PDB file of C-alpha atoms and ligand atoms in Angstrom:
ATOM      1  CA  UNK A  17       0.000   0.000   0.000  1.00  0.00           C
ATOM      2  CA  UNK A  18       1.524   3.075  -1.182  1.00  0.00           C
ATOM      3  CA  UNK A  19       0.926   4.976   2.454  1.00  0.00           C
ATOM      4  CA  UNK A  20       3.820   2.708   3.733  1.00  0.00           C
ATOM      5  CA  UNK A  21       5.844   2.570   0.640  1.00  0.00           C
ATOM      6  CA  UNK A  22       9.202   4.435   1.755  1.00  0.00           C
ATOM      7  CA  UNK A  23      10.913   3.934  -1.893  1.00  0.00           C
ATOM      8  CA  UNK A  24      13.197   7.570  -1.895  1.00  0.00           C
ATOM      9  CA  UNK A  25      13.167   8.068   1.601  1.00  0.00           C
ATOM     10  CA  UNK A  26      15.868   7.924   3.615  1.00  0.00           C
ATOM     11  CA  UNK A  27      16.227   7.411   7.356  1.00  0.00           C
ATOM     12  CA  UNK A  28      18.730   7.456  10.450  1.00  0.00           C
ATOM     13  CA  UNK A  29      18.391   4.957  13.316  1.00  0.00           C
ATOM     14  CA  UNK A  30      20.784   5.775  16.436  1.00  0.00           C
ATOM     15  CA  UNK A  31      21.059   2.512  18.013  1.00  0.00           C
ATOM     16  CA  UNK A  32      20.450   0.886  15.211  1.00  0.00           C
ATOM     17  CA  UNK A  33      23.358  -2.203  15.369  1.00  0.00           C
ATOM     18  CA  UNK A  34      21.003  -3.754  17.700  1.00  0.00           C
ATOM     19  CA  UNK A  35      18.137  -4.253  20.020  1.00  0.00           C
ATOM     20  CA  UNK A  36      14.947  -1.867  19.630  1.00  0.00           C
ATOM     21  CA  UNK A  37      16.969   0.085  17.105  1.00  0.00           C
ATOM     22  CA  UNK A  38      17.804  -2.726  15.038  1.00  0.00           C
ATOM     23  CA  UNK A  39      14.017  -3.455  14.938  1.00  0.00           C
ATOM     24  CA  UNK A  40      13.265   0.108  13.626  1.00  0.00           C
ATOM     25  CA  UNK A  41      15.741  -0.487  11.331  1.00  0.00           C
ATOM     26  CA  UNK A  42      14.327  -3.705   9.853  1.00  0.00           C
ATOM     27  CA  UNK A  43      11.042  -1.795   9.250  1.00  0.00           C
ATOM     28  CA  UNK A  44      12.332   0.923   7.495  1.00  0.00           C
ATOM     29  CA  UNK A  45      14.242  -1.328   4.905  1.00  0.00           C
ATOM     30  CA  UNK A  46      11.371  -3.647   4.620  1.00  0.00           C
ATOM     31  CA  UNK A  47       9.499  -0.917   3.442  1.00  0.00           C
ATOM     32  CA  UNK A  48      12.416  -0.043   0.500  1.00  0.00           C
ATOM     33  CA  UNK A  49      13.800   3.150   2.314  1.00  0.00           C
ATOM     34  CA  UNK A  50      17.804   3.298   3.161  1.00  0.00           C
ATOM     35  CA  UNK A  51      18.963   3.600   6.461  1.00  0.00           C
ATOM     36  CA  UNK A  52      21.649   4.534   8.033  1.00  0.00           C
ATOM     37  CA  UNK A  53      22.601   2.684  11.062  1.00  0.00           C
ATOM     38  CA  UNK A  54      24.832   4.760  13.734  1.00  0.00           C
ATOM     39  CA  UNK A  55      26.673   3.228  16.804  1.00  0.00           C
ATOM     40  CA  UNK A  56      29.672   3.277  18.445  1.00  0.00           C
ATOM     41  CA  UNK A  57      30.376  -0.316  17.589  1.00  0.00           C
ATOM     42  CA  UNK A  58      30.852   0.105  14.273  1.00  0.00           C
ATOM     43  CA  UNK A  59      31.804  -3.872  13.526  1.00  0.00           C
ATOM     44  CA  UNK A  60      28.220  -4.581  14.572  1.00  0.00           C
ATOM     45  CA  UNK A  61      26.749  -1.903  12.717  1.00  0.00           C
ATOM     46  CA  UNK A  62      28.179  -3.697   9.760  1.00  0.00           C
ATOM     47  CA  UNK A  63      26.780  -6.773  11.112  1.00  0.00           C
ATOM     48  CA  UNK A  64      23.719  -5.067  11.235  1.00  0.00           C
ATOM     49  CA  UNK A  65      23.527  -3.926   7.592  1.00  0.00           C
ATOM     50  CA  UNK A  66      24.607  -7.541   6.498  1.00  0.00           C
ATOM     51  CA  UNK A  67      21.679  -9.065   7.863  1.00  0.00           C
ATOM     52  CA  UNK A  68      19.634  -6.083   6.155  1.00  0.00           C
ATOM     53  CA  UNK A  69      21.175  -6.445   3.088  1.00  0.00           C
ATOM     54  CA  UNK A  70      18.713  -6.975   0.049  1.00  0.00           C
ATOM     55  CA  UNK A  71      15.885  -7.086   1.949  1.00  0.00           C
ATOM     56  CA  UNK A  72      14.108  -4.261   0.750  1.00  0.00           C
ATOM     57  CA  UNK A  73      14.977  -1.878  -2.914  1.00  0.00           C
ATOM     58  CA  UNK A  74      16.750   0.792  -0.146  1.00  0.00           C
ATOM     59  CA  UNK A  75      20.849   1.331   0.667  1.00  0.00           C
ATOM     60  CA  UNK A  76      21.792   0.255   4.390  1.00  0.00           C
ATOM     61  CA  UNK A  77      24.616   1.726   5.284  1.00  0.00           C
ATOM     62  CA  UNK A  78      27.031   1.796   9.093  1.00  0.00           C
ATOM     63  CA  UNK A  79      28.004   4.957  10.432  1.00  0.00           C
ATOM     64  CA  UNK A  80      30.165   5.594  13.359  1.00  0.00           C
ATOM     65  CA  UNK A  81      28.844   7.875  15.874  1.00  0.00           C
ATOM     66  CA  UNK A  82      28.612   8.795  19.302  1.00  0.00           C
ATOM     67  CA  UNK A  83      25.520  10.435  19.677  1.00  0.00           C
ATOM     68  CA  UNK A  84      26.648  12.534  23.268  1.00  0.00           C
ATOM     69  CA  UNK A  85      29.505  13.599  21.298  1.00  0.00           C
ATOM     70  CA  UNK A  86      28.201  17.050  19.071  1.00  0.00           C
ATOM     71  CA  UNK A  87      31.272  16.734  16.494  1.00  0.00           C
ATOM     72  CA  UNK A  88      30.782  13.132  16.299  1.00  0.00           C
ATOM     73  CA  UNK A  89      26.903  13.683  15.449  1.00  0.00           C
ATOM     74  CA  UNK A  90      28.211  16.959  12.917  1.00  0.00           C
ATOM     75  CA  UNK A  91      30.290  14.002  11.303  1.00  0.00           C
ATOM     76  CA  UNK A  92      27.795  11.203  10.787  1.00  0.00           C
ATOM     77  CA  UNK A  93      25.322  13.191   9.127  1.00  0.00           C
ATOM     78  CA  UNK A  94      27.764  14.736   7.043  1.00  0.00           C
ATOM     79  CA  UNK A  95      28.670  11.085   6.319  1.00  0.00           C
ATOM     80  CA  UNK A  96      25.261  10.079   5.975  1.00  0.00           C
ATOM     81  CA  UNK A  97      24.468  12.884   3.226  1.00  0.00           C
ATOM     82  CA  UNK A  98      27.665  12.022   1.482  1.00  0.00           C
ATOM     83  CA  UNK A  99      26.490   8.330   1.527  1.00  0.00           C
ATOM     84  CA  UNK A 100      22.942   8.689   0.562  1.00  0.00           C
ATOM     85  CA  UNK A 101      22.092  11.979  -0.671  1.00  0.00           C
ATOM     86  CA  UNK A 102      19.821  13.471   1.960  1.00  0.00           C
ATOM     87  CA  UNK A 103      18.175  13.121   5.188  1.00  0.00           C
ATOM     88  CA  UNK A 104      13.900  12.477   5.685  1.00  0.00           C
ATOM     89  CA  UNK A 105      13.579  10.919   8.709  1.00  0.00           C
ATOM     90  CA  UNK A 106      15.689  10.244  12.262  1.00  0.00           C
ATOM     91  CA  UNK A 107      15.067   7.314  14.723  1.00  0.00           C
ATOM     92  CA  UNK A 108      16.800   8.932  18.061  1.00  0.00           C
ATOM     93  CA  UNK A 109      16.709   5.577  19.534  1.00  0.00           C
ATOM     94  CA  UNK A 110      20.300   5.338  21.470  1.00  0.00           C
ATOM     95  CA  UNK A 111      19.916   5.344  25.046  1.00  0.00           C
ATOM     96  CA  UNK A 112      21.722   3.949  27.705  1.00  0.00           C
ATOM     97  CA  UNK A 113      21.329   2.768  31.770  1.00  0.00           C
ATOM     98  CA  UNK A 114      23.040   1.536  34.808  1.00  0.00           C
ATOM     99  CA  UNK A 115      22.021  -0.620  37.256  1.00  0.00           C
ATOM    100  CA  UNK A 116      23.574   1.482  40.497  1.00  0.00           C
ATOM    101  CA  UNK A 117      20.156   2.352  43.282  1.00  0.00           C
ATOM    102  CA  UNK A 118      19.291   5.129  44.820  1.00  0.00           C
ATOM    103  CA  UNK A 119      21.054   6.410  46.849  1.00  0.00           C
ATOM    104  CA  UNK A 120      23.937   4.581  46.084  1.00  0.00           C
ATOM    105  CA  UNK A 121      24.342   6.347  43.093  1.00  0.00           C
ATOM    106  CA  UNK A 122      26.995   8.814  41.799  1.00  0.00           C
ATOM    107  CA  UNK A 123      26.341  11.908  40.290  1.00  0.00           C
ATOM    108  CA  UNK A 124      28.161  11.067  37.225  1.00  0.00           C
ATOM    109  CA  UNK A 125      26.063   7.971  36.662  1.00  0.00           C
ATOM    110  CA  UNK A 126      22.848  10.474  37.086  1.00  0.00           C
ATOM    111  CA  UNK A 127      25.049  12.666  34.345  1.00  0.00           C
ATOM    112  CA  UNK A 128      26.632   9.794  32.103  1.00  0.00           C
ATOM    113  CA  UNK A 129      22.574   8.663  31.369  1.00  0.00           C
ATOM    114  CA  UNK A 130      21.497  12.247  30.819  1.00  0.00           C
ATOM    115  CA  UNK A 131      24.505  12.862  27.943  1.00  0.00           C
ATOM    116  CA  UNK A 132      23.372  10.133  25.800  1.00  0.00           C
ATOM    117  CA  UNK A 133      19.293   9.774  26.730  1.00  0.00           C
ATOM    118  CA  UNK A 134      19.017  13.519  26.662  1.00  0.00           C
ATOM    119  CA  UNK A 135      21.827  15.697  24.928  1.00  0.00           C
ATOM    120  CA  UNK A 136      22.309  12.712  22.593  1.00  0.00           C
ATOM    121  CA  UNK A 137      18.429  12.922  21.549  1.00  0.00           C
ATOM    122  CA  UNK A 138      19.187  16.832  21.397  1.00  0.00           C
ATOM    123  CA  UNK A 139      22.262  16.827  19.322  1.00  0.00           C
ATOM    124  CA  UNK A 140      20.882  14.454  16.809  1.00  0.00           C
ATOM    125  CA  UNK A 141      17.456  15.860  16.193  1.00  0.00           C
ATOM    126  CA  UNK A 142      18.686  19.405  15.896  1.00  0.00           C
ATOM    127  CA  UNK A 143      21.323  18.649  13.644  1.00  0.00           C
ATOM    128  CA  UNK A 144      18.332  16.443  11.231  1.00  0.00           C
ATOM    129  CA  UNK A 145      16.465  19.715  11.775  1.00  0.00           C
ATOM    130  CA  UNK A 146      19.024  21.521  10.376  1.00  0.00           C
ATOM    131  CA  UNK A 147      19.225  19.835   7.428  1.00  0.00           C
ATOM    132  CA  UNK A 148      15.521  19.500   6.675  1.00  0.00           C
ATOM    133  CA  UNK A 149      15.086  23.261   7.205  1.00  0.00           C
ATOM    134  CA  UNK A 150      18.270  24.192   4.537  1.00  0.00           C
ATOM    135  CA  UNK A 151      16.293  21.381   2.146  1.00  0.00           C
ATOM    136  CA  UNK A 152      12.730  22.824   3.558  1.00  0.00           C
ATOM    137  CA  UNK A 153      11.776  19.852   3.485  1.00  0.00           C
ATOM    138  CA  UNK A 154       9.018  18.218   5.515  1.00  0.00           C
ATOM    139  CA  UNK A 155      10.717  15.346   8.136  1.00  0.00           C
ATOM    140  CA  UNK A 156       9.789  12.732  10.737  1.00  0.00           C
ATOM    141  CA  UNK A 157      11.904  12.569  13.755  1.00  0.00           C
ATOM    142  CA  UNK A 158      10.500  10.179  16.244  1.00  0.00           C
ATOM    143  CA  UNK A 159      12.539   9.488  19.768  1.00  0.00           C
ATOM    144  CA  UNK A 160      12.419   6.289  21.754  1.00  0.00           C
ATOM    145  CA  UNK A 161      11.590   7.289  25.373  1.00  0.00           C
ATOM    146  CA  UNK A 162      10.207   5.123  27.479  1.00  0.00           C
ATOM    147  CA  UNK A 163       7.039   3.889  29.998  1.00  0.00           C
ATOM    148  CA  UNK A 164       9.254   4.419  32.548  1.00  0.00           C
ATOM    149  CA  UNK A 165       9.118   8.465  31.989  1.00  0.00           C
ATOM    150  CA  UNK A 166       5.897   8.348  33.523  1.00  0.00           C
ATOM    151  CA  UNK A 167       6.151   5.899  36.198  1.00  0.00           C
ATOM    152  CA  UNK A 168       7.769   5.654  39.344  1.00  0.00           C
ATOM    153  CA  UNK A 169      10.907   3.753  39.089  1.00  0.00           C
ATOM    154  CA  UNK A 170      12.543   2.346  42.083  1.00  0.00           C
ATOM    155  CA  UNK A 171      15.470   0.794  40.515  1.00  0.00           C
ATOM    156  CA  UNK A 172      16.504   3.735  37.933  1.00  0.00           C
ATOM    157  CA  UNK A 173      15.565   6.926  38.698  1.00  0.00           C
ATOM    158  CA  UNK A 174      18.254   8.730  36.508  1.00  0.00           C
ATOM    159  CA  UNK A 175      16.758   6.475  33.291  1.00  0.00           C
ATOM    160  CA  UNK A 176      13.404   7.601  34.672  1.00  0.00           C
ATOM    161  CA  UNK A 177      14.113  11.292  34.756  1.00  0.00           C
ATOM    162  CA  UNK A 178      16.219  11.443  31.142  1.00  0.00           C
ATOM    163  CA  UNK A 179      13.047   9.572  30.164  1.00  0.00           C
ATOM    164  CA  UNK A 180      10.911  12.505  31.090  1.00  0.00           C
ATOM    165  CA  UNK A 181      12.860  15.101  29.645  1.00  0.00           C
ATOM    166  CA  UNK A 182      13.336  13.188  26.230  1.00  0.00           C
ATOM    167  CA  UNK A 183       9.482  13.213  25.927  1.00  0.00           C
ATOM    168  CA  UNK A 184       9.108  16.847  27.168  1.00  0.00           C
ATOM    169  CA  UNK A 185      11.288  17.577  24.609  1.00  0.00           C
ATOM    170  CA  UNK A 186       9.692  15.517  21.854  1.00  0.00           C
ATOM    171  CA  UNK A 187       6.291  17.656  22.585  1.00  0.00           C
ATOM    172  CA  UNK A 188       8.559  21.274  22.668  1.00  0.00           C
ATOM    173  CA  UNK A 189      10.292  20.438  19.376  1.00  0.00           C
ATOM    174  CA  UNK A 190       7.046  19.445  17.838  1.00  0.00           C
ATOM    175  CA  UNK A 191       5.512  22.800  18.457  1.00  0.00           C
ATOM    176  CA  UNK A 192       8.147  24.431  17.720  1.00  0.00           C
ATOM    177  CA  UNK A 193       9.207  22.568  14.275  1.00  0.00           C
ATOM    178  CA  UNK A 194       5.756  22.357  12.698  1.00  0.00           C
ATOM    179  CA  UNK A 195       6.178  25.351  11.035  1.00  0.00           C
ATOM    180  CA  UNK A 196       8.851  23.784   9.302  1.00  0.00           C
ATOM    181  CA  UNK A 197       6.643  20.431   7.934  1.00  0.00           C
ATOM    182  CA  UNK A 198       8.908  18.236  10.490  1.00  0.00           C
ATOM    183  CA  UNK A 199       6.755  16.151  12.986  1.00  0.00           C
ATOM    184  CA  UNK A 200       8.273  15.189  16.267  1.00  0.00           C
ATOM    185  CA  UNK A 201       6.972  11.824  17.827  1.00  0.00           C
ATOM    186  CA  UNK A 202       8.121   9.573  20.854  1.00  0.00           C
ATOM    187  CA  UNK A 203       8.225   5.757  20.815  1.00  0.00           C
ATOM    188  CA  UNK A 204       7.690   4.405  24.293  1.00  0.00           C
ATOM    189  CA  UNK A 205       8.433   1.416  24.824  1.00  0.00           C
ATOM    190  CA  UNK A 206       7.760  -1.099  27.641  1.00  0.00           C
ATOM    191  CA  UNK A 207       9.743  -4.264  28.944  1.00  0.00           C
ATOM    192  CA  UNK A 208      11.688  -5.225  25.352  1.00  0.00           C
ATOM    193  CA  UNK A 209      13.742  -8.188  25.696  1.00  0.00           C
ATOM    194  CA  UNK A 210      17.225  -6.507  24.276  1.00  0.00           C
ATOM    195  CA  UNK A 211      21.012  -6.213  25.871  1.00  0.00           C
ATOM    196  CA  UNK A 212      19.639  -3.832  28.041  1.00  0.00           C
ATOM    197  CA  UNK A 213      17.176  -6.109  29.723  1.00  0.00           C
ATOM    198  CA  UNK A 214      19.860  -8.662  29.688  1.00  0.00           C
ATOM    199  CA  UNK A 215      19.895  -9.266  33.810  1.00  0.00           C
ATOM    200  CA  UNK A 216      16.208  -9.799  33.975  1.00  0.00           C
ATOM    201  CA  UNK A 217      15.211 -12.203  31.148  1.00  0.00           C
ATOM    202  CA  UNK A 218      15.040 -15.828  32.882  1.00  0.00           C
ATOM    203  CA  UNK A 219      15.292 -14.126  36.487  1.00  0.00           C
ATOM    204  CA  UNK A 220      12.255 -16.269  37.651  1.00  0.00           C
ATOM    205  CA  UNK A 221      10.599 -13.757  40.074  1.00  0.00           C
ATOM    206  CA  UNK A 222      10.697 -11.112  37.332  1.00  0.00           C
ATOM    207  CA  UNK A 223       9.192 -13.537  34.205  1.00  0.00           C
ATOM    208  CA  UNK A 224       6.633 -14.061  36.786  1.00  0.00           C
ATOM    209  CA  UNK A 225       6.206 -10.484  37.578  1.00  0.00           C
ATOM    210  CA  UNK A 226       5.878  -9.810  34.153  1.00  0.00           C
ATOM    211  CA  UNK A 227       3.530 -12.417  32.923  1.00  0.00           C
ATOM    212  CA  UNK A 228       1.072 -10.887  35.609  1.00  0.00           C
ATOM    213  CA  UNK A 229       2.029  -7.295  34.622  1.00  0.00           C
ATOM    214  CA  UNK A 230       1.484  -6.935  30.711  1.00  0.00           C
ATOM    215  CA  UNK A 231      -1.470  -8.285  29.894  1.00  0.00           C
ATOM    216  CA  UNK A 232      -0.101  -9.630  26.190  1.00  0.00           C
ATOM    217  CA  UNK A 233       2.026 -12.157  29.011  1.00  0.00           C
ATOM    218  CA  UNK A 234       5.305 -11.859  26.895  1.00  0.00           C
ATOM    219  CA  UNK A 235       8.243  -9.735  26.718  1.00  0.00           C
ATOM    220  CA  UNK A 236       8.413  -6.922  23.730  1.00  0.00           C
ATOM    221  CA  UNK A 237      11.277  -8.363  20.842  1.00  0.00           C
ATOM    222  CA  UNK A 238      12.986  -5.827  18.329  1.00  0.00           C
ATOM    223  CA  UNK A 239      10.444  -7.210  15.238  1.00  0.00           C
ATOM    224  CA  UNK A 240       7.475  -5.312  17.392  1.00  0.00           C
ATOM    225  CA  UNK A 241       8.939  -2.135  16.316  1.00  0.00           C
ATOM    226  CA  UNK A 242       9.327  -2.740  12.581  1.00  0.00           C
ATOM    227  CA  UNK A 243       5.937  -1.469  12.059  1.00  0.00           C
ATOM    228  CA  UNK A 244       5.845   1.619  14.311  1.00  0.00           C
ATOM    229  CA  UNK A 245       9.053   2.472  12.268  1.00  0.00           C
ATOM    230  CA  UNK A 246       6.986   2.477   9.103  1.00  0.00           C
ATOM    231  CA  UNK A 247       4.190   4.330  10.313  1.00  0.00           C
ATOM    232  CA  UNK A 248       5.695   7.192  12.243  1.00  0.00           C
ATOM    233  CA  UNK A 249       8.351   7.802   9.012  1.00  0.00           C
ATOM    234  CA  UNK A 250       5.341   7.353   6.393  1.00  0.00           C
ATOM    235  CA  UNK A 251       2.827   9.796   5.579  1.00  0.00           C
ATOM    236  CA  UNK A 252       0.570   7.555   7.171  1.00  0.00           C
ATOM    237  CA  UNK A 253       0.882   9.159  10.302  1.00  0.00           C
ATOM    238  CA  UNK A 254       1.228  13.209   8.618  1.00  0.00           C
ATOM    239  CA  UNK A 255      -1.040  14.729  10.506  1.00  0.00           C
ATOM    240  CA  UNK A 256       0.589  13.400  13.820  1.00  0.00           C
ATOM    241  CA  UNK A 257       3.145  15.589  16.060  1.00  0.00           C
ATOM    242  CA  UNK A 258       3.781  15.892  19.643  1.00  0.00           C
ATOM    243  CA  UNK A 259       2.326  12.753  20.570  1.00  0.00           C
ATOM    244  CA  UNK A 260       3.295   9.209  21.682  1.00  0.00           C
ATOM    245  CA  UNK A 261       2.781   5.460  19.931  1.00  0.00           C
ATOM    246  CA  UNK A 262       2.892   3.062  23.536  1.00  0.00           C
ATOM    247  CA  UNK A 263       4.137  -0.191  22.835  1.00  0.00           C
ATOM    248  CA  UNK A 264       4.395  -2.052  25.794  1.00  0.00           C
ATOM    249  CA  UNK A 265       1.920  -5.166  25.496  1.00  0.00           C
ATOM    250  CA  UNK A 266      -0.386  -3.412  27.631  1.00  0.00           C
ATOM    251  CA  UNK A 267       1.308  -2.747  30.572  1.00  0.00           C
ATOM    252  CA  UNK A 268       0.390   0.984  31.250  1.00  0.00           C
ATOM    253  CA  UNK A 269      -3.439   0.005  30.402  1.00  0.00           C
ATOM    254  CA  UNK A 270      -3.317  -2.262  33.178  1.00  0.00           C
TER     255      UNK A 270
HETATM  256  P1  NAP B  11      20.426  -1.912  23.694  1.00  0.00           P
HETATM  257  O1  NAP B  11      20.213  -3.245  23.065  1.00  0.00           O
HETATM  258  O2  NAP B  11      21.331  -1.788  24.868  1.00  0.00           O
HETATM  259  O3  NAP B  11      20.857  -0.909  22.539  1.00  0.00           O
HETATM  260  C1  NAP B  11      21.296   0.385  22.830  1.00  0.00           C
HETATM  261  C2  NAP B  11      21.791   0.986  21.533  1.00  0.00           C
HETATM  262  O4  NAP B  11      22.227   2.316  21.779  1.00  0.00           O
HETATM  263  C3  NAP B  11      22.958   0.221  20.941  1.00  0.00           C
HETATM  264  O5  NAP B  11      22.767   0.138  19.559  1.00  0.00           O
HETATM  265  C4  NAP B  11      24.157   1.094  21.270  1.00  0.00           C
HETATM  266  O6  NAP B  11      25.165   0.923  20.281  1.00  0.00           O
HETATM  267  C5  NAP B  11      23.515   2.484  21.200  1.00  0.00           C
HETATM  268  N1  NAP B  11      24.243   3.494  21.967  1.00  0.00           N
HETATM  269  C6  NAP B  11      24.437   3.553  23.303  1.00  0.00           C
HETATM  270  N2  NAP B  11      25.163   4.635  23.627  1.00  0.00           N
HETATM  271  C7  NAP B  11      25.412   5.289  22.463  1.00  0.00           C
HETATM  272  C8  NAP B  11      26.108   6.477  22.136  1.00  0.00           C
HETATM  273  N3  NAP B  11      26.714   7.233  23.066  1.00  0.00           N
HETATM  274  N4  NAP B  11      26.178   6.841  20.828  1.00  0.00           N
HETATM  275  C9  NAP B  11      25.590   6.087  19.868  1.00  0.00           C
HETATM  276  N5  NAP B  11      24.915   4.969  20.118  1.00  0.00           N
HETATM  277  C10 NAP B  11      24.833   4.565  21.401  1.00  0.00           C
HETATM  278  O7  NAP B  11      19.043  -1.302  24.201  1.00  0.00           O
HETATM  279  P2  NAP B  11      17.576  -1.265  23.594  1.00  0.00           P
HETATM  280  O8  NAP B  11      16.706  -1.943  24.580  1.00  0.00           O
HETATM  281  O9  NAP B  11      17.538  -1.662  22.172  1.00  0.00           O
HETATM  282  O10 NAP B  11      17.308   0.297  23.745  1.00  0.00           O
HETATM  283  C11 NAP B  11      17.008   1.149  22.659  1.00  0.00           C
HETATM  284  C12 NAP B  11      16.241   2.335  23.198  1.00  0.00           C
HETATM  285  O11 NAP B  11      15.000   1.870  23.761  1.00  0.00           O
HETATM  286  C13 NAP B  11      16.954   3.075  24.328  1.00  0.00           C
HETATM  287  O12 NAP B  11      16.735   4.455  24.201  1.00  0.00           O
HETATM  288  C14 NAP B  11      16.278   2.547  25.574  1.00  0.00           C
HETATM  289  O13 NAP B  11      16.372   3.455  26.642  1.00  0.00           O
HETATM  290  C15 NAP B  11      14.856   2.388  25.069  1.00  0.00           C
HETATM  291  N6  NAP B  11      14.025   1.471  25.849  1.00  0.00           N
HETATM  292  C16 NAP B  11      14.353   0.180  26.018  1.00  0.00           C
HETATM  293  C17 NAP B  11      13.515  -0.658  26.761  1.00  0.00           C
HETATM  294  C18 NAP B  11      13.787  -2.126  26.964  1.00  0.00           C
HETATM  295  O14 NAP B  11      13.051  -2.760  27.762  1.00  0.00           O
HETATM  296  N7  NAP B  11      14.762  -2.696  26.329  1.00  0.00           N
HETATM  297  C19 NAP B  11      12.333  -0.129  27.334  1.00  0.00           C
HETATM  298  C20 NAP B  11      12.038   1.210  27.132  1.00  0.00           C
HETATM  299  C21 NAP B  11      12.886   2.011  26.382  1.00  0.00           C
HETATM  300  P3  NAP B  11      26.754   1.097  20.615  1.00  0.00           P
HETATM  301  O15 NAP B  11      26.951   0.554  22.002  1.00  0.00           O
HETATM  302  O16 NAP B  11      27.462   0.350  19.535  1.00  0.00           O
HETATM  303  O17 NAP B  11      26.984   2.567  20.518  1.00  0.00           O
END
């Protein structure tokens, strides 16, 4: 259906060698746009775009980036413009934790989590905006928050709070960018079985905890976010800005 046809466009995912980002990533190509993948880890960014590779009638390419870093986000788009002509569309999906509680924890974890979860979401979606307003030409960029901006989390506050202000700044940028044609959308995603939820897949007491708590009874994989990816970079979702697609199995209905 042409509404989801992303032949032409092309799209950054942050995050993208693996996990949730890797997912959006897999969408996006599916659906015959390129993508360019950025991470740190650039060997498994080219992992990444090997296992993407013909899949869809788009370029994947690997770009190195550290998203906290504002020359390192400067170089990857220039990179990324060299590599595939233009920009449409961002995923701001990096994002980071630590398992350290309250009060236990350091200011620079508090401050480490905030660089990447919020100045990295920053950084990257102003320098897309940038380059869509030089082109003026309309955009998507969507940000993965999370649930756990707007619930009270005992075990990661810090991931809580740079969870907040990713979405708060989601909504501000959308206001503020609409004028432009670029929509500004959050992804938020629930319990996602991914590196980062490494420690608590096959913990008994939390699989338990779990299977009570989302009412789908399974933990979110990366392929739930293929579609989301689709939508939110499509113009099947143009006349929606400042909002937020929950994908959590049904956890925060419940
Ligand atoms: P993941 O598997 O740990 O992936 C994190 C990704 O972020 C990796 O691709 C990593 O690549 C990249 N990254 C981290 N720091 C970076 C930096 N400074 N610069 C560039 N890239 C960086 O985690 P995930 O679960 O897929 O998480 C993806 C997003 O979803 C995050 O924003 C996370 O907060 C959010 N989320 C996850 C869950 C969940 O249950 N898993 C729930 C809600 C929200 P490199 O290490 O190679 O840079």
């Amino acid at each position: 259906m042409d509404l989801f046809d992303l032949s032409g466009h092309v799209s950054i995912v942050t995050g993208g060698n693996r996990g949730i980002g890797f997912g959006l990533a897999r969408g996006l190509a599916q659906a015959n746009a390129s993508v360019a993948i950025w991470a740190r880890d650039l060997a498994k960014a080219d992992e990444a775009v090997e296992r993407l590779d013909g899949i869809g009638k788009g370029e994947v390419v690997a770009v190195g980036c550290d998203v906290s870093d504002e020359r390192s986000v400067g170089d990857a788009l220039e990179a990324t413009v060299d590599r595939l002509g233009k920009v449409d569309s961002v995923f701001a999906n990096a994002g980071v934790t630590s398992g350290v509680t309250f009060p236990d924890m350091e200011l620079s974890e508090l401050e480490h989590v905030f660089e990447v979860n919020v100045a990295g979401v920053f950084l990257v979606a102003r320098e897309v905006a940038r380059h869509l307003i030089a082109r003026d030409a309309p955009g998507s960029i969507v940000i993965t928050s999370s649930i756990a901006a707007n619930r009270g989390n005992p075990t990661a506050p810090h991931y809580s709070a740079s969870k907040g202000a990713a979405t708060a700044l989601a909504r501000a940028l959308a206001v503020r960018l609409a004028r432009h044609r670029i929509r500004v959308n959050v992804i938020a995603p629930g319990w996602v079985a991914t590196e980062m939820t490494d420690d608590l897949q096959g913990n008994e007491r939390f699989e338990d905890a779990l299977r009570f708590r989302v009412p789908l009874r399974r933990w979110g994989t990366a392929e739930d976010f293929e579609g989301a990816a689709v939508f939110l970079a499509s113009p099947a979702s143009a006349y929606m800005t400042g909002t937020e697609l929950v994908i959590d199995g049904g956890y925060s209905a419940f």
